[in-house]
C-alpha cells in the first residue's frame, strides 16, 4: 500500500518547526504505525537525509513511549490503542496521514516528534509511591482486598503514562494521569500511609509543571489508549478535599 506522510520536523526546542511531506510506496496493511515510520526512516537514510526522531520502547502498548498525534488524534484513529499497536489496515491505500508531536506547554518538543515528558516523572516523585514494605507477592496477597476495589485499583494502574490525555485536552490538563496514579494507591491498604499527603503533593506538582485545569470535556478519557475512567478524577478531587480538610484542621 502507498501512503503520503505529512510529518512535523523540528530541529530542537527553540527551532520553529514545519511539516515535510514524504511518500511511502512499500507499506503493508500488517505493519504497525511505528513500523511504517521505520520504513520511512530507512528510506530517508538511503537518501542521505536525517531520519525522523520519535520515542518508542516496548512496541507492545505497555511503556507509553510512542507519543504522537496521527491525523489529529493522540495515538491515531483506533480507540484504546497506542501508536505502536495501531496497524496500517486502519488506513486507506493512498491516504495522506498527518503526524505531529504532543502539544502542551509542560511537554516541550525536543526534536521532531519527541517531547520532554519528565513533568510526569516529577508528579510521581512528589507523592506517587508507597513507603511500607509490602513483602513478597504471597505476603501482599494475604491482605484481603474486596474484588471490586482490587479491580478499580488495577484499572487505574493500567495507565502507561503516555500523555495522550494531556495532548487531547484543550487545556493540556494532566488530571486523568495524576488521578489514575493517585487512585491506584488510594484504593489499596498499602497506599494508606501517604494517603493524606499524596493528593496534595501530586496536585501541587501538576500545577507547578504548567498543566491546565479540567473542564470536563471528557476528551482525555476518550483518547486514552488504556481507557482510564473519568471517575478517577472525581476520586482525586475527593482525596484532595479530604487531605486539605484534615491538614487545615491540624
Ligand atoms: S491516563 Fe491514559 S492517556 Fe493519560 S497518561 Fe495514562 S494511559 Fe496515557
Ligand atoms: S512503544 Fe511502548 S507503548 Fe508504544
Coordinates of N, CA and C and ligand atoms in Angstrom, one line a residue:
X1 N 0.8 -1.2 0.0 CA 0.0 0.0 0.0 C 0.9 1.2 0.0
X2 N 0.3 2.3 -0.5 CA 1.0 3.6 -0.6 C 0.4 4.6 0.2
X3 N 1.2 5.4 1.0 CA 0.7 6.5 1.8 C 1.6 7.7 1.7
X4 N 1.0 8.8 1.9 CA 1.7 10.1 2.0 C 1.7 10.5 3.4
X5 N 2.9 10.8 3.9 CA 3.0 11.3 5.3 C 3.4 12.7 5.4
X6 N 2.6 13.5 6.1 CA 3.0 14.9 6.4 C 3.5 14.9 7.9
X7 N 4.8 15.0 8.0 CA 5.4 14.9 9.4 C 6.0 16.2 9.9
X8 N 5.7 16.5 11.2 CA 6.3 17.7 11.8 C 7.8 17.5 12.0
X9 N 8.6 18.3 11.4 CA 10.1 18.3 11.6 C 10.5 19.5 12.4
X10 N 11.2 19.3 13.5 CA 11.7 20.4 14.3 C 13.0 20.1 14.9
X11 N 14.0 20.9 14.6 CA 15.4 20.6 14.9 C 15.6 20.5 16.4
X12 N 15.0 21.4 17.2 CA 15.2 21.4 18.6 C 14.1 22.3 19.3
X13 N 14.2 22.5 20.6 CA 13.2 23.1 21.3 C 13.0 24.6 20.9
X14 N 14.0 25.2 20.4 CA 13.9 26.6 20.0 C 13.6 26.9 18.5
X15 N 13.8 25.8 17.7 CA 13.5 25.9 16.3 C 12.0 26.0 16.1
X16 N 11.6 26.7 15.0 CA 10.1 26.9 14.8 C 9.4 25.6 14.3
X17 N 10.0 24.8 13.5 CA 9.4 23.6 13.0 C 8.5 23.8 11.9
X18 N 8.3 22.7 11.1 CA 7.4 22.8 9.9 C 7.0 21.4 9.5
X19 N 6.1 21.3 8.6 CA 5.7 20.0 8.1 C 6.5 19.6 6.8
X20 N 6.9 18.4 6.7 CA 7.6 17.9 5.5 C 6.7 16.7 4.9
X21 N 6.7 16.6 3.6 CA 5.8 15.5 3.0 C 6.7 14.4 2.4
X22 N 6.3 13.2 2.8 CA 7.1 12.0 2.3 C 6.1 11.0 1.7
X23 N 6.6 10.3 0.7 CA 5.8 9.2 0.1 C 6.4 7.9 0.6
X24 N 5.5 6.9 1.0 CA 6.0 5.6 1.3 C 5.2 4.6 0.4
X25 N 5.9 4.0 -0.5 CA 5.2 3.1 -1.5 C 5.2 1.7 -1.1
X26 N 6.0 1.3 -0.2 CA 6.0 -0.2 0.2 C 5.6 -0.5 1.6
X27 N 4.5 0.2 2.0 CA 3.9 -0.1 3.3 C 3.0 -1.3 3.1
X28 N 2.7 -2.1 4.1 CA 1.6 -3.1 4.0 C 0.7 -3.0 5.2
X29 N -0.5 -3.6 5.0 CA -1.6 -3.4 6.0 C -1.3 -4.1 7.3
X30 N -0.3 -5.0 7.4 CA 0.0 -5.7 8.7 C 1.0 -4.9 9.5
X31 N 1.6 -3.9 8.9 CA 2.6 -3.1 9.7 C 1.9 -2.3 10.8
X32 N 2.7 -2.1 11.9 CA 2.2 -1.2 12.9 C 2.6 0.2 12.4
X33 N 2.0 1.3 13.0 CA 2.4 2.6 12.6 C 3.9 2.9 12.8
X34 N 4.4 2.4 13.8 CA 5.9 2.6 14.1 C 6.7 1.9 13.1
X35 N 6.3 0.7 12.6 CA 7.0 0.0 11.5 C 7.0 0.9 10.2
X36 N 5.8 1.5 10.0 CA 5.8 2.4 8.9 C 6.8 3.5 9.0
X37 N 6.9 4.1 10.2 CA 7.9 5.1 10.5 C 9.3 4.6 10.3
X38 N 9.5 3.3 10.6 CA 10.9 2.7 10.4 C 11.2 2.6 8.9
X39 N 10.2 2.2 8.1 CA 10.3 2.1 6.7 C 10.7 3.5 6.1
X40 N 9.9 4.5 6.6 CA 10.2 5.9 6.1 C 11.6 6.3 6.5
X41 N 12.0 6.0 7.7 CA 13.4 6.4 8.2 C 14.5 5.7 7.4
X42 N 14.3 4.4 7.1 CA 15.3 3.7 6.2 C 15.4 4.4 4.9
X43 N 14.2 4.8 4.3 CA 14.2 5.5 3.0 C 14.9 6.8 3.1
X44 N 14.7 7.6 4.2 CA 15.4 8.8 4.4 C 16.9 8.6 4.5
X45 N 17.3 7.6 5.3 CA 18.7 7.3 5.4 C 19.4 7.0 4.1
X46 N 18.7 6.2 3.3 CA 19.2 5.8 1.9 C 19.4 7.1 1.1
X47 N 18.5 8.1 1.3 CA 18.6 9.3 0.5 C 19.6 10.3 1.1
X48 N 20.3 9.9 2.2 CA 21.2 10.8 2.9 C 20.6 11.9 3.7
X49 N 19.3 11.7 4.1 CA 18.6 12.7 4.9 C 18.5 12.2 6.3
X50 N 18.2 13.2 7.2 CA 18.1 12.8 8.6 C 16.8 12.1 8.9
X51 N 16.9 11.0 9.6 CA 15.7 10.3 10.0 C 14.8 11.1 11.0
X52 N 13.5 10.7 11.1 CA 12.6 11.4 11.9 C 12.8 10.8 13.4
X53 N 12.9 11.7 14.3 CA 13.1 11.3 15.7 C 11.7 11.1 16.4
X54 N 11.5 9.9 16.9 CA 10.3 9.7 17.7 C 10.6 8.7 18.8
X55 N 9.8 8.8 19.9 CA 10.1 7.9 21.1 C 9.4 6.6 20.9
X56 N 10.0 5.5 21.3 CA 9.4 4.2 21.3 C 10.3 3.3 22.2
X57 N 9.7 2.2 22.7 CA 10.4 1.3 23.5 C 9.8 -0.1 23.3
X58 N 8.8 -0.4 24.1 CA 8.2 -1.8 24.1 C 7.6 -2.2 22.8
X59 N 6.9 -1.3 22.1 CA 6.1 -1.6 20.9 C 5.0 -2.6 21.2
X60 N 4.6 -2.7 22.5 CA 3.6 -3.7 22.9 C 2.5 -3.0 23.6
X61 N 2.4 -1.7 23.6 CA 1.3 -1.0 24.3 C 1.5 -0.9 25.8
X62 N 2.7 -1.1 26.3 CA 3.0 -1.2 27.7 C 3.7 0.1 28.3
X63 N 4.7 0.6 27.5 CA 5.6 1.5 28.1 C 5.1 3.0 28.1
X64 N 4.3 3.3 27.1 CA 3.8 4.7 27.0 C 4.7 5.6 26.2
X65 N 5.7 5.1 25.6 CA 6.7 6.0 24.9 C 6.2 6.6 23.6
X66 N 5.4 5.8 22.9 CA 5.2 6.1 21.4 C 4.2 7.3 21.3
X67 N 4.6 8.5 21.8 CA 3.7 9.6 21.8 C 3.7 10.3 20.5
X68 N 2.6 10.4 19.8 CA 2.5 11.2 18.6 C 1.0 11.3 18.2
X69 N 0.7 12.5 17.6 CA -0.6 12.7 17.0 C -0.7 12.1 15.6
X70 N -1.7 11.4 15.3 CA -1.8 10.8 14.0 C -3.2 11.2 13.5
X71 N -3.2 12.0 12.4 CA -4.4 12.5 11.8 C -5.3 13.3 12.9
X72 N -4.6 14.1 13.7 CA -5.2 14.9 14.6 C -5.7 14.3 15.9
X73 N -5.3 13.0 16.1 CA -5.7 12.3 17.3 C -4.5 11.7 18.0
X74 N -4.5 11.8 19.4 CA -3.3 11.2 20.1 C -3.4 9.6 19.8
X75 N -2.3 9.1 19.4 CA -2.2 7.7 19.0 C -3.0 7.2 17.9
X76 N -3.7 8.2 17.2 CA -4.4 7.8 15.9 C -5.8 7.5 16.1
X77 N -6.5 6.9 15.0 CA -7.9 6.8 15.0 C -8.5 5.7 15.8
X78 N -7.7 4.7 16.2 CA -8.3 3.5 16.8 C -8.5 3.6 18.3
X79 N -9.7 3.5 18.8 CA -9.9 3.7 20.3 C -9.1 2.6 21.1
X80 N -8.6 3.1 22.2 CA -8.0 2.1 23.2 C -6.7 1.5 22.6
X81 N -6.0 2.2 21.7 CA -4.8 1.7 21.0 C -3.7 2.6 21.0
X82 N -2.5 2.2 21.4 CA -1.3 3.0 21.3 C -0.8 3.1 19.8
X83 N 0.0 4.0 19.5 CA 0.6 4.2 18.2 C 1.3 2.9 17.7
X84 N 2.0 2.3 18.7 CA 2.8 1.1 18.3 C 1.9 -0.1 18.1
X85 N 0.7 -0.1 18.5 CA -0.2 -1.2 18.3 C -1.3 -0.9 17.2
X86 N -1.1 0.3 16.6 CA -2.1 0.7 15.5 C -1.6 0.1 14.2
X87 N -2.4 -0.6 13.5 CA -2.0 -1.2 12.3 C -2.4 -0.5 11.1
X88 N -1.7 -0.6 10.0 CA -1.9 0.2 8.8 C -3.3 -0.3 8.1
X89 N -3.8 -1.4 8.5 CA -5.1 -1.8 7.9 C -6.2 -0.8 8.3
X90 N -6.0 0.1 9.3 CA -7.0 1.1 9.7 C -6.8 2.4 8.8
X91 N -6.0 2.3 7.9 CA -5.8 3.5 6.9 C -6.1 3.0 5.5
X92 N -6.4 3.9 4.7 CA -6.8 3.6 3.3 C -5.5 3.6 2.4
X93 N -5.5 2.8 1.4 CA -4.4 2.9 0.4 C -4.5 4.3 -0.3
X94 N -3.4 4.9 -0.4 CA -3.3 6.3 -1.0 C -3.6 7.4 0.0
X95 N -3.9 7.1 1.2 CA -4.3 8.1 2.2 C -3.1 9.0 2.6
X96 N -3.4 10.3 2.9 CA -2.4 11.2 3.4 C -2.6 11.3 4.9
X97 N -1.5 11.0 5.6 CA -1.6 10.9 7.1 C -0.7 12.0 7.7
X98 N -1.3 12.7 8.7 CA -0.5 13.8 9.3 C 0.0 13.4 10.7
X99 N 1.3 13.6 10.9 CA 1.9 13.1 12.2 C 2.6 14.3 12.9
X100 N 2.2 14.5 14.1 CA 2.7 15.7 14.9 C 3.1 15.2 16.3
X101 N 3.9 16.0 17.0 CA 4.2 15.7 18.4 C 3.1 16.2 19.3
X102 N 3.1 15.7 20.6 CA 2.1 16.2 21.6 C 2.4 17.7 21.7
X103 N 1.3 18.5 21.8 CA 1.5 20.0 22.0 C 0.9 20.4 23.4
X104 N 1.8 20.7 24.3 CA 1.4 21.2 25.6 C 2.6 21.9 26.2
X105 N 2.4 23.0 26.9 CA 3.5 23.8 27.5 C 4.4 23.0 28.4
X106 N 3.8 22.0 29.1 CA 4.6 21.2 30.0 C 5.3 20.1 29.3
X107 N 5.1 19.9 28.0 CA 5.7 18.9 27.2 C 6.5 19.5 26.1
X108 N 7.6 20.3 26.4 CA 8.3 20.9 25.3 C 8.9 20.0 24.2
X109 N 8.8 20.3 23.0 CA 9.4 19.5 21.9 C 10.9 19.5 22.0
X110 N 11.5 18.2 22.0 CA 12.9 18.1 22.0 C 13.4 18.1 20.6
X111 N 12.8 17.3 19.7 CA 13.2 17.2 18.3 C 12.1 16.4 17.6
X112 N 11.7 16.9 16.4 CA 10.7 16.2 15.6 C 9.4 15.8 16.4
X113 N 9.2 14.5 16.6 CA 8.0 14.1 17.3 C 8.3 13.8 18.8
X114 N 9.5 14.0 19.2 CA 9.9 13.7 20.7 C 9.6 14.9 21.5
X115 N 8.9 14.7 22.6 CA 8.7 15.8 23.6 C 9.2 15.3 25.0
X116 N 9.5 16.3 25.8 CA 10.0 16.0 27.1 C 8.9 15.8 28.1
X117 N 8.7 14.6 28.5 CA 7.6 14.3 29.4 C 8.1 14.1 30.9
X118 N 9.2 14.6 31.2 CA 9.7 14.4 32.6 C 8.8 15.1 33.6
X119 N 7.9 16.0 33.2 CA 6.9 16.6 34.1 C 6.1 15.5 34.8
X120 N 5.8 14.4 34.1 CA 5.1 13.3 34.6 C 5.9 12.6 35.7
X121 N 7.2 12.5 35.5 CA 8.1 11.8 36.5 C 8.1 12.6 37.8
X122 N 8.1 14.0 37.6 CA 8.2 14.8 38.8 C 6.9 14.7 39.6
X123 N 5.8 14.5 38.9 CA 4.5 14.4 39.6 C 4.5 13.1 40.4
X124 N 5.1 12.0 39.8 CA 5.2 10.7 40.6 C 6.1 10.9 41.8
X125 N 7.3 11.6 41.5 CA 8.3 11.8 42.6 C 7.7 12.6 43.8
X126 N 6.7 13.4 43.5 CA 6.1 14.3 44.5 C 5.2 13.4 45.5
X127 N 4.7 12.3 45.1 CA 3.9 11.5 46.0 C 3.4 10.2 45.5
X128 N 3.7 9.8 44.3 CA 3.1 8.6 43.7 C 3.9 7.4 44.1
X129 N 4.0 7.1 45.4 CA 4.8 6.0 45.9 C 4.2 5.5 47.2
X130 N 4.6 4.3 47.6 CA 4.3 3.9 49.0 C 5.6 3.6 49.7
X131 N 5.6 3.8 51.0 CA 6.9 3.7 51.8 C 6.9 2.4 52.7
X132 N 5.8 1.7 52.7 CA 5.8 0.5 53.5 C 6.4 -0.7 52.8
X133 N 6.9 -1.6 53.6 CA 7.4 -2.8 53.0 C 6.3 -3.8 52.8
X134 N 6.0 -4.1 51.5 CA 4.8 -5.0 51.2 C 5.2 -6.5 51.2
X135 N 6.5 -6.8 51.4 CA 6.9 -8.2 51.4 C 6.9 -8.7 50.0
X136 N 7.0 -10.0 49.9 CA 6.9 -10.7 48.6 C 5.5 -10.8 48.1
X137 N 5.3 -11.3 46.9 CA 4.0 -11.4 46.4 C 3.0 -12.2 47.2
X138 N 3.4 -13.4 47.7 CA 2.4 -14.1 48.6 C 2.0 -13.3 49.8
X139 N 3.0 -12.6 50.4 CA 2.7 -11.8 51.6 C 1.6 -10.7 51.3
X140 N 1.9 -10.0 50.1 CA 1.0 -9.0 49.7 C -0.4 -9.5 49.5
X141 N -0.5 -10.7 48.9 CA -1.8 -11.3 48.7 C -2.6 -11.7 49.9
X142 N -1.9 -11.8 51.1 CA -2.5 -12.1 52.3 C -3.4 -11.0 52.9
X143 N -3.2 -9.8 52.3 CA -4.0 -8.7 52.8 C -5.3 -8.7 52.0
X144 N -6.5 -9.0 52.6 CA -7.7 -9.1 51.8 C -8.2 -7.8 51.3
X145 N -8.4 -7.7 50.0 CA -8.9 -6.5 49.3 C -10.2 -7.0 48.5
X146 N -11.3 -6.4 48.8 CA -12.5 -6.8 48.0 C -12.3 -6.7 46.5
X147 N -12.9 -7.7 45.8 CA -12.7 -7.9 44.4 C -13.0 -6.6 43.6
X148 N -14.1 -5.9 43.9 CA -14.5 -4.7 43.1 C -13.4 -3.6 43.4
X149 N -12.9 -3.5 44.6 CA -11.9 -2.4 44.9 C -10.6 -2.8 44.2
X150 N -10.2 -4.1 44.2 CA -9.0 -4.5 43.5 C -9.1 -4.3 42.0
X151 N -10.3 -4.5 41.5 CA -10.4 -4.2 40.0 C -10.3 -2.8 39.7
X152 N -10.9 -1.9 40.6 CA -10.7 -0.5 40.3 C -9.3 0.0 40.4
X153 N -8.6 -0.5 41.4 CA -7.2 -0.2 41.6 C -6.4 -0.7 40.4
X154 N -6.7 -1.9 39.9 CA -6.0 -2.5 38.8 C -6.2 -1.6 37.5
X155 N -7.5 -1.2 37.3 CA -7.8 -0.4 36.1 C -7.1 0.9 36.1
X156 N -7.0 1.5 37.3 CA -6.2 2.8 37.4 C -4.7 2.5 37.1
X157 N -4.2 1.4 37.6 CA -2.8 1.0 37.4 C -2.5 0.7 36.0
X158 N -3.4 0.6 35.1 CA -3.1 0.3 33.7 C -2.6 1.6 33.0
X159 N -2.7 2.7 33.6 CA -2.2 4.0 33.0 C -0.7 3.8 32.7
X160 N -0.3 4.0 31.4 CA 1.0 3.8 31.0 C 1.8 5.1 30.9
X161 N 1.2 6.2 31.4 CA 2.0 7.5 31.4 C 2.4 8.0 30.1
X162 N 1.5 7.8 29.0 CA 1.9 8.2 27.7 C 1.7 9.7 27.4
X163 N 0.7 10.3 28.1 CA 0.5 11.8 28.0 C -0.6 12.1 26.9
X164 N -1.2 11.0 26.4 CA -2.3 11.3 25.4 C -3.4 12.1 26.0
X165 N -3.7 11.9 27.3 CA -4.8 12.7 27.9 C -4.5 14.2 27.9
X166 N -3.2 14.5 28.2 CA -2.8 15.9 28.1 C -2.9 16.4 26.7
X167 N -2.4 15.6 25.7 CA -2.5 16.1 24.3 C -3.9 16.2 23.8
X168 N -4.8 15.4 24.3 CA -6.2 15.5 23.9 C -7.0 16.7 24.5
X169 N -6.5 17.2 25.6 CA -7.3 18.2 26.4 C -7.0 19.6 25.8
X170 N -8.0 20.4 25.6 CA -7.8 21.7 25.1 C -7.1 22.6 26.2
X171 N -7.1 22.2 27.4 CA -6.4 22.9 28.5 C -5.1 22.2 28.8
X172 N -4.7 21.2 28.1 CA -3.5 20.4 28.4 C -3.5 20.0 29.9
X173 N -4.6 19.5 30.4 CA -4.7 19.1 31.8 C -4.1 17.7 31.9
X174 N -3.5 17.5 33.1 CA -2.9 16.2 33.4 C -3.7 15.5 34.4
X175 N -5.0 15.9 34.6 CA -5.7 15.3 35.7 C -6.1 13.8 35.5
X176 N -6.2 13.3 34.3 CA -6.5 11.9 34.2 C -5.3 11.1 34.6
X177 N -4.2 11.5 34.1 CA -2.9 10.8 34.5 C -2.7 10.8 36.0
X178 N -2.8 12.0 36.6 CA -2.5 12.2 38.0 C -3.5 11.4 38.8
X179 N -4.8 11.5 38.4 CA -5.8 10.8 39.2 C -5.7 9.3 39.1
X180 N -5.2 8.8 38.0 CA -5.1 7.3 37.9 C -4.0 6.9 38.9
X181 N -2.9 7.7 38.9 CA -1.8 7.3 39.8 C -2.2 7.4 41.3
X182 N -3.0 8.5 41.6 CA -3.5 8.7 43.0 C -4.5 7.5 43.3
X183 N -5.4 7.2 42.4 CA -6.4 6.2 42.7 C -5.8 4.8 42.9
X184 N -4.8 4.5 42.1 CA -4.2 3.2 42.2 C -3.7 2.9 43.6
X185 N -3.2 3.9 44.3 CA -2.6 3.7 45.6 C -3.6 4.0 46.7
X186 N -4.5 4.9 46.5 CA -5.5 5.3 47.5 C -6.5 4.1 47.8
X187 N -6.7 3.3 46.8 CA -7.7 2.2 46.9 C -7.1 1.0 47.6
X188 N -5.8 0.9 47.8 CA -5.2 -0.3 48.4 C -4.7 -0.1 49.8
X189 N -4.7 -1.1 50.7 CA -4.2 -0.9 52.0 C -2.8 -0.3 52.1
X190 N -1.9 -0.8 51.2 CA -0.5 -0.4 51.2 C -0.4 1.1 50.9
X191 N -1.4 1.7 50.3 CA -1.3 3.1 49.9 C -1.7 4.1 51.0
X192 N -2.2 3.5 52.2 CA -2.8 4.4 53.2 C -1.8 5.3 53.9
X193 N -0.5 4.9 54.0 CA 0.4 5.6 54.8 C 0.6 7.1 54.3
X194 N 0.8 7.2 53.0 CA 1.0 8.6 52.5 C -0.3 9.2 52.0
X195 N -1.5 8.5 52.2 CA -2.7 8.9 51.5 C -3.1 10.4 51.8
X196 N -2.9 10.9 53.0 CA -3.3 12.2 53.3 C -2.5 13.3 52.5
X197 N -1.2 13.0 52.3 CA -0.4 14.0 51.6 C -0.2 13.8 50.1
X198 N -0.5 12.5 49.7 CA -0.3 12.2 48.3 C -1.0 13.1 47.3
X199 N -2.3 13.3 47.5 CA -3.1 14.1 46.6 C -2.6 15.5 46.6
X200 N -2.4 16.0 47.8 CA -1.9 17.4 47.9 C -0.6 17.7 47.2
X201 N 0.4 16.8 47.4 CA 1.7 16.9 46.8 C 1.7 16.7 45.3
X202 N 1.0 15.7 44.8 CA 1.0 15.4 43.4 C 0.2 16.5 42.6
X203 N -0.9 17.0 43.2 CA -1.7 18.1 42.5 C -0.8 19.4 42.5
X204 N -0.2 19.6 43.6 CA 0.7 20.9 43.7 C 1.8 20.8 42.6
X205 N 2.4 19.6 42.4 CA 3.4 19.4 41.4 C 2.8 19.6 40.0
X206 N 1.6 19.0 39.8 CA 1.0 19.0 38.5 C 0.7 20.5 38.1
X207 N 0.3 21.3 39.1 CA 0.0 22.7 38.8 C 1.3 23.5 38.5
X208 N 2.4 23.1 39.3 CA 3.7 23.8 39.1 C 4.3 23.5 37.8
X209 N 4.0 22.4 37.2 CA 4.5 22.0 35.9 C 3.8 22.7 34.7
X210 N 2.7 23.4 35.0 CA 2.1 24.2 34.0 C 0.9 23.5 33.2
X211 N 0.5 22.4 33.8 CA -0.7 21.7 33.1 C -1.9 22.5 33.5
X212 N -2.9 22.5 32.6 CA -4.1 23.3 32.8 C -5.1 22.5 33.7
X213 N -6.3 23.2 33.8 CA -7.3 22.6 34.7 C -8.3 21.7 33.8
X214 N -9.0 20.8 34.5 CA -10.0 20.0 33.9 C -11.3 20.8 33.7
X215 N -11.9 20.8 32.5 CA -13.2 21.4 32.3 C -14.2 20.4 31.8
X216 N -14.0 19.1 32.2 CA -15.0 18.0 31.9 C -15.4 17.9 30.5
X217 N -14.4 18.0 29.5 CA -14.8 17.8 28.1 C -14.8 16.3 27.8
X218 N -14.1 15.5 28.7 CA -14.0 14.0 28.6 C -13.1 13.6 27.4
X219 N -12.4 14.5 26.8 CA -11.5 14.2 25.7 C -10.4 13.3 26.2
X220 N -9.9 13.5 27.4 CA -8.8 12.7 27.9 C -9.2 11.2 27.9
X221 N -10.3 10.9 28.5 CA -10.7 9.5 28.7 C -11.0 8.9 27.3
X222 N -11.6 9.7 26.4 CA -12.0 9.2 25.1 C -10.7 8.8 24.3
X223 N -9.6 9.5 24.5 CA -8.4 9.3 23.7 C -7.4 8.5 24.4
X224 N -7.6 8.1 25.7 CA -6.7 7.4 26.4 C -6.5 5.9 25.9
X225 N -5.3 5.5 25.5 CA -5.2 4.1 25.0 C -5.5 3.0 25.9
X226 N -5.6 3.4 27.2 CA -5.9 2.4 28.2 C -7.4 2.6 28.8
X227 N -8.1 3.6 28.2 CA -9.5 3.9 28.5 C -9.6 4.1 30.0
X228 N -8.8 4.9 30.6 CA -8.8 5.2 32.0 C -10.1 6.0 32.3
X229 N -10.8 5.6 33.3 CA -12.2 6.2 33.6 C -12.1 7.6 34.2
X230 N -12.9 8.5 33.8 CA -13.0 9.9 34.4 C -13.4 9.8 35.9
X231 N -14.0 8.7 36.3 CA -14.3 8.6 37.8 C -13.1 8.7 38.6
X232 N -11.9 8.5 38.1 CA -10.7 8.7 38.8 C -10.4 10.1 39.2
X233 N -10.9 11.0 38.3 CA -10.7 12.5 38.5 C -11.6 12.9 39.7
X234 N -12.8 12.3 39.8 CA -13.7 12.6 40.9 C -13.1 12.1 42.2
X235 N -12.5 10.9 42.1 CA -11.8 10.3 43.3 C -10.6 11.2 43.8
X236 N -9.8 11.7 42.8 CA -8.7 12.5 43.1 C -9.2 13.8 43.8
X237 N -10.3 14.4 43.3 CA -10.8 15.6 44.0 C -11.2 15.3 45.4
X238 N -11.9 14.2 45.6 CA -12.3 13.8 47.0 C -11.0 13.6 47.9
X239 N -10.0 12.9 47.3 CA -8.8 12.7 48.1 C -8.2 14.1 48.5
X240 N -8.2 15.0 47.5 CA -7.6 16.3 47.8 C -8.3 17.1 48.9
X241 N -9.7 17.1 48.7 CA -10.5 17.8 49.7 C -10.4 17.2 51.1
X242 N -10.3 15.9 51.2 CA -10.2 15.2 52.5 C -8.8 15.5 53.1
X243 N -7.8 15.5 52.3 CA -6.4 15.8 52.8 C -6.4 17.2 53.2
X244 N -7.0 18.2 52.5 CA -7.0 19.6 52.8 C -7.7 19.8 54.1
X245 N -8.9 19.2 54.2 CA -9.7 19.4 55.4 C -9.0 18.9 56.7
X246 N -8.3 17.8 56.6 CA -7.6 17.2 57.8 C -6.3 18.0 58.0
X247 N -5.6 18.5 57.0 CA -4.3 19.2 57.2 C -4.7 20.6 57.7
X248 N -5.8 21.2 57.2 CA -6.1 22.5 57.7 C -6.6 22.5 59.2
X249 N -7.1 21.3 59.6 CA -7.7 21.2 60.9 C -6.6 21.0 61.9
X250 N -5.4 20.6 61.5 CA -4.2 20.3 62.4 C -3.7 21.6 63.0
Ligands
LIG1 S1 -4.4 8.3 31.7 FE1 -4.4 7.3 29.7 S2 -3.8 8.9 28.2 FE2 -3.2 9.6 30.2 S3 -1.1 9.0 30.6 FE3 -2.4 7.4 31.4 S4 -2.6 5.9 29.8 FE4 -1.9 7.8 28.8
LIG2 S1 6.2 1.8 22.3 FE1 5.6 1.1 24.3 S2 3.5 1.7 24.4 FE2 4.1 2.1 22.4

